[in-house]
Coordinates of C-alpha atoms in Angstrom, one line a residue:
M12 CA 4.9 16.5 6.9
Q13 CA 7.3 16.3 9.8
P14 CA 10.5 18.2 9.7
D15 CA 12.6 15.3 9.1
Q16 CA 10.3 14.3 6.1
V17 CA 10.5 17.6 4.7
S18 CA 14.3 17.4 4.5
I19 CA 14.2 14.1 2.8
A20 CA 11.7 15.3 0.4
A21 CA 14.2 18.4 -0.3
Q22 CA 17.0 16.2 -1.0
G23 CA 15.1 14.7 -4.1
L24 CA 15.4 11.0 -2.7
M25 CA 13.0 9.8 -5.6
K26 CA 14.2 12.2 -8.3
G27 CA 13.6 10.7 -11.7
R28 CA 11.6 7.6 -10.5
R29 CA 8.3 6.5 -11.7
V30 CA 5.8 5.2 -9.3
L31 CA 2.2 3.7 -9.6
V32 CA 0.1 3.7 -6.4
T33 CA -3.2 1.8 -6.3
G34 CA -5.8 2.7 -3.9
G35 CA -4.5 6.4 -4.4
A36 CA -7.8 8.5 -4.2
R37 CA -7.4 9.0 -0.5
G38 CA -5.9 7.8 2.9
L39 CA -2.7 6.1 3.1
G40 CA -2.6 5.7 -0.9
L41 CA -2.7 9.4 -1.4
E42 CA -0.4 10.0 1.4
F43 CA 2.2 7.6 -0.4
A44 CA 2.0 9.3 -3.6
R45 CA 2.2 12.6 -2.1
H46 CA 5.3 11.8 -0.2
A47 CA 7.1 10.1 -3.1
G48 CA 6.1 13.1 -5.5
R49 CA 7.5 15.7 -2.9
A50 CA 10.8 13.5 -2.9
G51 CA 10.8 14.0 -6.7
A52 CA 8.9 11.1 -8.2
A53 CA 6.2 11.3 -10.9
V54 CA 3.2 9.2 -9.9
V55 CA 0.4 7.6 -11.1
I56 CA -2.5 7.2 -8.6
A57 CA -5.2 4.4 -9.4
D58 CA -8.5 3.8 -7.8
I59 CA -12.1 2.7 -8.4
L60 CA -13.2 6.1 -6.8
A61 CA -13.3 8.1 -9.8
N62 CA -14.5 11.7 -8.6
E63 CA -12.3 11.7 -5.5
L64 CA -9.3 10.1 -7.6
H65 CA -9.3 13.0 -10.1
A66 CA -9.5 15.5 -7.2
A67 CA -6.5 14.1 -5.6
A68 CA -4.8 14.2 -8.5
E69 CA -5.4 17.7 -9.3
G70 CA -4.4 18.6 -5.7
L71 CA -1.0 16.9 -6.3
R72 CA -0.2 18.8 -9.3
A73 CA -1.3 22.0 -7.5
E74 CA 1.7 21.0 -5.1
G75 CA 4.0 20.9 -8.3
I76 CA 4.2 16.8 -8.4
Q77 CA 3.9 15.3 -11.7
A78 CA 0.8 13.3 -11.1
H79 CA -1.6 11.4 -13.2
S80 CA -4.9 9.5 -12.4
V81 CA -6.3 6.1 -13.5
V82 CA -9.7 4.6 -12.6
F83 CA -9.5 0.9 -12.3
D84 CA -11.1 -2.0 -10.5
Q85 CA -8.7 -4.1 -8.7
S86 CA -11.3 -7.0 -8.7
N87 CA -11.3 -7.1 -12.7
P88 CA -8.2 -8.9 -14.1
E89 CA -8.6 -6.7 -17.3
S90 CA -8.9 -3.5 -15.5
I91 CA -5.7 -4.4 -13.8
T92 CA -3.9 -5.0 -16.9
D93 CA -5.2 -1.7 -18.7
C94 CA -4.3 0.3 -15.5
A95 CA -0.6 -0.9 -15.5
A96 CA -0.3 -0.2 -19.3
Q97 CA -1.8 3.3 -18.8
A98 CA 0.4 3.9 -15.8
E99 CA 3.6 2.9 -17.9
Q100 CA 2.5 4.9 -21.0
W101 CA 2.1 8.1 -19.0
L102 CA 5.1 7.8 -17.0
G103 CA 7.3 6.5 -19.7
G104 CA 8.4 3.5 -17.9
L105 CA 8.0 2.1 -14.3
D106 CA 10.5 1.9 -11.4
G107 CA 8.0 1.6 -8.5
L108 CA 4.7 0.0 -7.6
V109 CA 2.7 0.4 -4.3
N110 CA 0.1 -2.4 -4.1
N111 CA -2.1 -0.3 -1.8
A112 CA -5.8 -1.0 -3.1
A113 CA -7.7 -3.1 -0.6
I114 CA -11.2 -3.6 0.9
T115 CA -12.0 -4.5 4.4
N116 CA -15.7 -5.5 4.4
S117 CA -15.6 -7.9 7.0
G118 CA -14.8 -5.7 10.2
G119 CA -17.0 -6.6 13.1
K120 CA -18.2 -9.8 12.5
A121 CA -17.1 -13.2 13.9
L122 CA -15.7 -16.1 11.6
N123 CA -19.2 -17.8 11.9
E124 CA -21.0 -14.7 10.8
L125 CA -19.2 -14.1 7.6
D126 CA -20.7 -14.4 4.2
I127 CA -18.8 -16.5 1.7
D128 CA -19.4 -13.8 -1.0
V129 CA -17.6 -11.4 1.2
W130 CA -14.7 -13.6 2.1
D131 CA -14.5 -14.1 -1.9
K132 CA -14.6 -10.4 -2.7
V133 CA -11.9 -9.6 0.1
M134 CA -9.6 -12.2 -1.3
A135 CA -10.2 -11.4 -5.1
V136 CA -9.5 -7.6 -4.2
N137 CA -6.7 -7.8 -1.5
V138 CA -4.9 -11.1 -2.6
R139 CA -5.5 -11.7 -6.3
G140 CA -5.6 -8.0 -7.2
T141 CA -2.3 -7.5 -5.6
W142 CA -0.8 -10.6 -7.5
L143 CA -2.3 -9.5 -10.8
M144 CA -1.0 -5.9 -10.6
S145 CA 2.6 -6.9 -9.9
R146 CA 2.4 -9.4 -13.0
A147 CA 1.2 -6.9 -14.9
C148 CA 4.0 -4.3 -14.0
W149 CA 6.8 -6.9 -14.0
P150 CA 7.9 -6.3 -17.5
A151 CA 8.3 -2.6 -16.9
L152 CA 9.8 -3.1 -13.5
K153 CA 12.6 -5.3 -15.3
V154 CA 13.5 -2.9 -17.9
S155 CA 13.9 -0.2 -15.1
G156 CA 16.7 -2.2 -13.6
R157 CA 15.8 -1.0 -10.1
G158 CA 12.3 -1.8 -9.8
S159 CA 10.7 -1.9 -6.5
I160 CA 7.4 -3.3 -5.3
V161 CA 5.9 -2.4 -2.0
N162 CA 2.7 -4.5 -1.0
L163 CA 0.6 -3.1 1.7
A164 CA -0.1 -5.9 4.6
S165 CA -1.4 -5.2 8.2
D166 CA -0.1 -5.7 11.4
T167 CA -3.4 -7.5 12.2
S168 CA -2.1 -10.5 10.6
L169 CA 0.9 -10.5 12.9
W170 CA -1.2 -10.4 16.1
G171 CA -4.2 -12.0 15.0
A172 CA -7.2 -9.5 15.4
Q173 CA -10.7 -11.2 15.9
N174 CA -13.6 -10.2 14.1
L175 CA -11.7 -9.3 11.1
L176 CA -11.1 -12.8 9.7
A177 CA -11.2 -12.1 5.9
Y178 CA -9.1 -9.0 6.0
V179 CA -6.6 -10.6 8.6
A180 CA -6.1 -13.8 6.3
S181 CA -6.0 -11.8 2.9
K182 CA -3.1 -9.6 4.5
G183 CA -1.3 -12.7 5.8
A184 CA -1.5 -14.0 2.3
V185 CA 0.2 -10.6 1.0
I186 CA 3.0 -11.0 3.4
A187 CA 3.5 -14.8 2.3
M188 CA 3.2 -13.6 -1.5
S189 CA 5.8 -10.8 -1.0
R190 CA 8.6 -13.2 0.0
S191 CA 7.9 -15.5 -2.8
M192 CA 7.7 -12.7 -5.3
A193 CA 10.8 -11.4 -4.0
R194 CA 12.6 -14.5 -4.9
E195 CA 11.1 -14.8 -8.4
M196 CA 11.5 -11.3 -9.3
G197 CA 15.1 -10.9 -7.7
V198 CA 16.7 -12.3 -10.8
D199 CA 15.4 -8.9 -12.6
N200 CA 16.8 -6.8 -9.6
I201 CA 13.4 -6.2 -8.3
T202 CA 12.8 -5.7 -4.7
V203 CA 9.4 -6.8 -3.3
N204 CA 8.7 -5.9 0.5
A205 CA 5.4 -5.8 2.6
V206 CA 4.6 -2.9 4.9
A207 CA 2.3 -3.7 7.8
P208 CA 0.8 -0.5 9.3
G209 CA -0.9 -0.5 12.6
L210 CA -4.1 1.2 12.9
T211 CA -3.9 4.4 11.3
L212 CA -6.0 7.4 11.2
V213 CA -7.6 7.5 7.9
E214 CA -11.0 7.3 6.2
A215 CA -10.7 3.5 5.9
T216 CA -10.5 3.0 9.8
E217 CA -13.3 5.4 10.7
Y218 CA -15.6 2.3 11.4
V219 CA -13.2 0.9 14.0
P220 CA -14.5 1.0 17.3
K221 CA -13.0 3.2 20.0
H222 CA -12.0 0.2 22.4
R223 CA -9.6 -1.1 19.5
H224 CA -8.2 2.5 19.1
E225 CA -7.5 2.4 22.8
L226 CA -6.2 -1.0 22.7
Y227 CA -3.3 0.1 20.1
E228 CA -2.7 3.2 21.8
G229 CA -2.5 1.9 25.2
Q230 CA -0.3 -1.0 24.2
R231 CA 2.3 0.9 21.7
A232 CA 6.0 1.5 22.8
I233 CA 5.3 4.9 21.4
Q234 CA 1.9 5.8 22.7
R235 CA 0.1 7.9 20.6
Q236 CA -2.3 7.8 17.5
Q237 CA -0.8 6.8 14.4
V238 CA -1.2 8.9 11.4
P239 CA -0.2 8.5 7.7
D240 CA 3.0 10.4 7.9
D241 CA 4.4 7.5 10.2
V242 CA 3.8 4.8 7.0
S243 CA 4.8 7.2 4.2
G244 CA 8.7 7.5 5.3
V245 CA 9.0 3.7 5.1
V246 CA 7.3 3.1 1.9
T247 CA 9.3 5.9 0.3
F248 CA 12.5 4.2 1.6
L249 CA 11.7 0.9 0.3
L250 CA 11.0 2.6 -3.2
S251 CA 14.1 4.5 -3.3
D252 CA 17.7 3.4 -3.9
L253 CA 18.6 3.4 -0.2
S254 CA 16.9 -0.2 0.0
R255 CA 18.1 -1.8 -3.2
F256 CA 19.5 -4.7 -1.1
V257 CA 16.4 -4.9 1.1
T258 CA 13.9 -7.6 -0.1
G259 CA 11.4 -10.3 1.0
Q260 CA 11.0 -8.4 4.2
V261 CA 8.0 -7.5 6.5
M262 CA 8.3 -4.0 8.1
A263 CA 5.8 -3.7 10.9
V264 CA 5.1 0.0 11.2
N265 CA 2.9 0.4 14.6
G266 CA 5.0 2.2 16.9
G267 CA 5.8 -1.0 18.8
F268 CA 2.5 -2.5 19.1
V269 CA 3.9 -5.5 17.4
M270 CA 7.7 -6.1 17.4
H271 CA 8.3 -8.1 14.2

């Protein structure tokens, strides 16, 4: 963590808040859970990668974070409902949801090379899964009275990345859904926002070719590689009481590659 982020965590910004993070076994999801936990939140991380997930939760607990793990499949509606119920039960309620679970699967292929099955799978996980998890958590977030949903989008949808069509389309849908969800859920004092990171150094981006990394680094206003800590602070802000009147927004976190 950077010094300023350590300071935020020390202030207990998230003290007493209960947060579910999907796709939390590794990468950005795990860092979101760690950052919120260090700021005082109790967290549930959920993922389909069972072994990595349980190890990640154990690691969080070793840091003194209240953490629990739930194995689930975001392409399965029943699994999503069960995950939300388990998270609520373990946490004793729910104040925040980070819809981070997603798949890429279409990287490196032109639109005329994409298989229909791949397109459908990406949409089922990234779009339908985000909707269903939000729906499943809505009652608990309503009871909270200060519920927050953070949907992970991508800046690829803001600049139109090529050879990544299914993923880009799915994240564009997440942005649009976040706006609609914000209006529907606002009556229950639930905020809904989207965070659109740039190309970040995590396991999920290891497949990205060198020239794409160079494109980002060369055209960012802040010309360096993007790391998970760059995104975690924004997600924690949107989960916290500091952002109670921020909803329906898209926050591009990419060092100025796209200025939204």
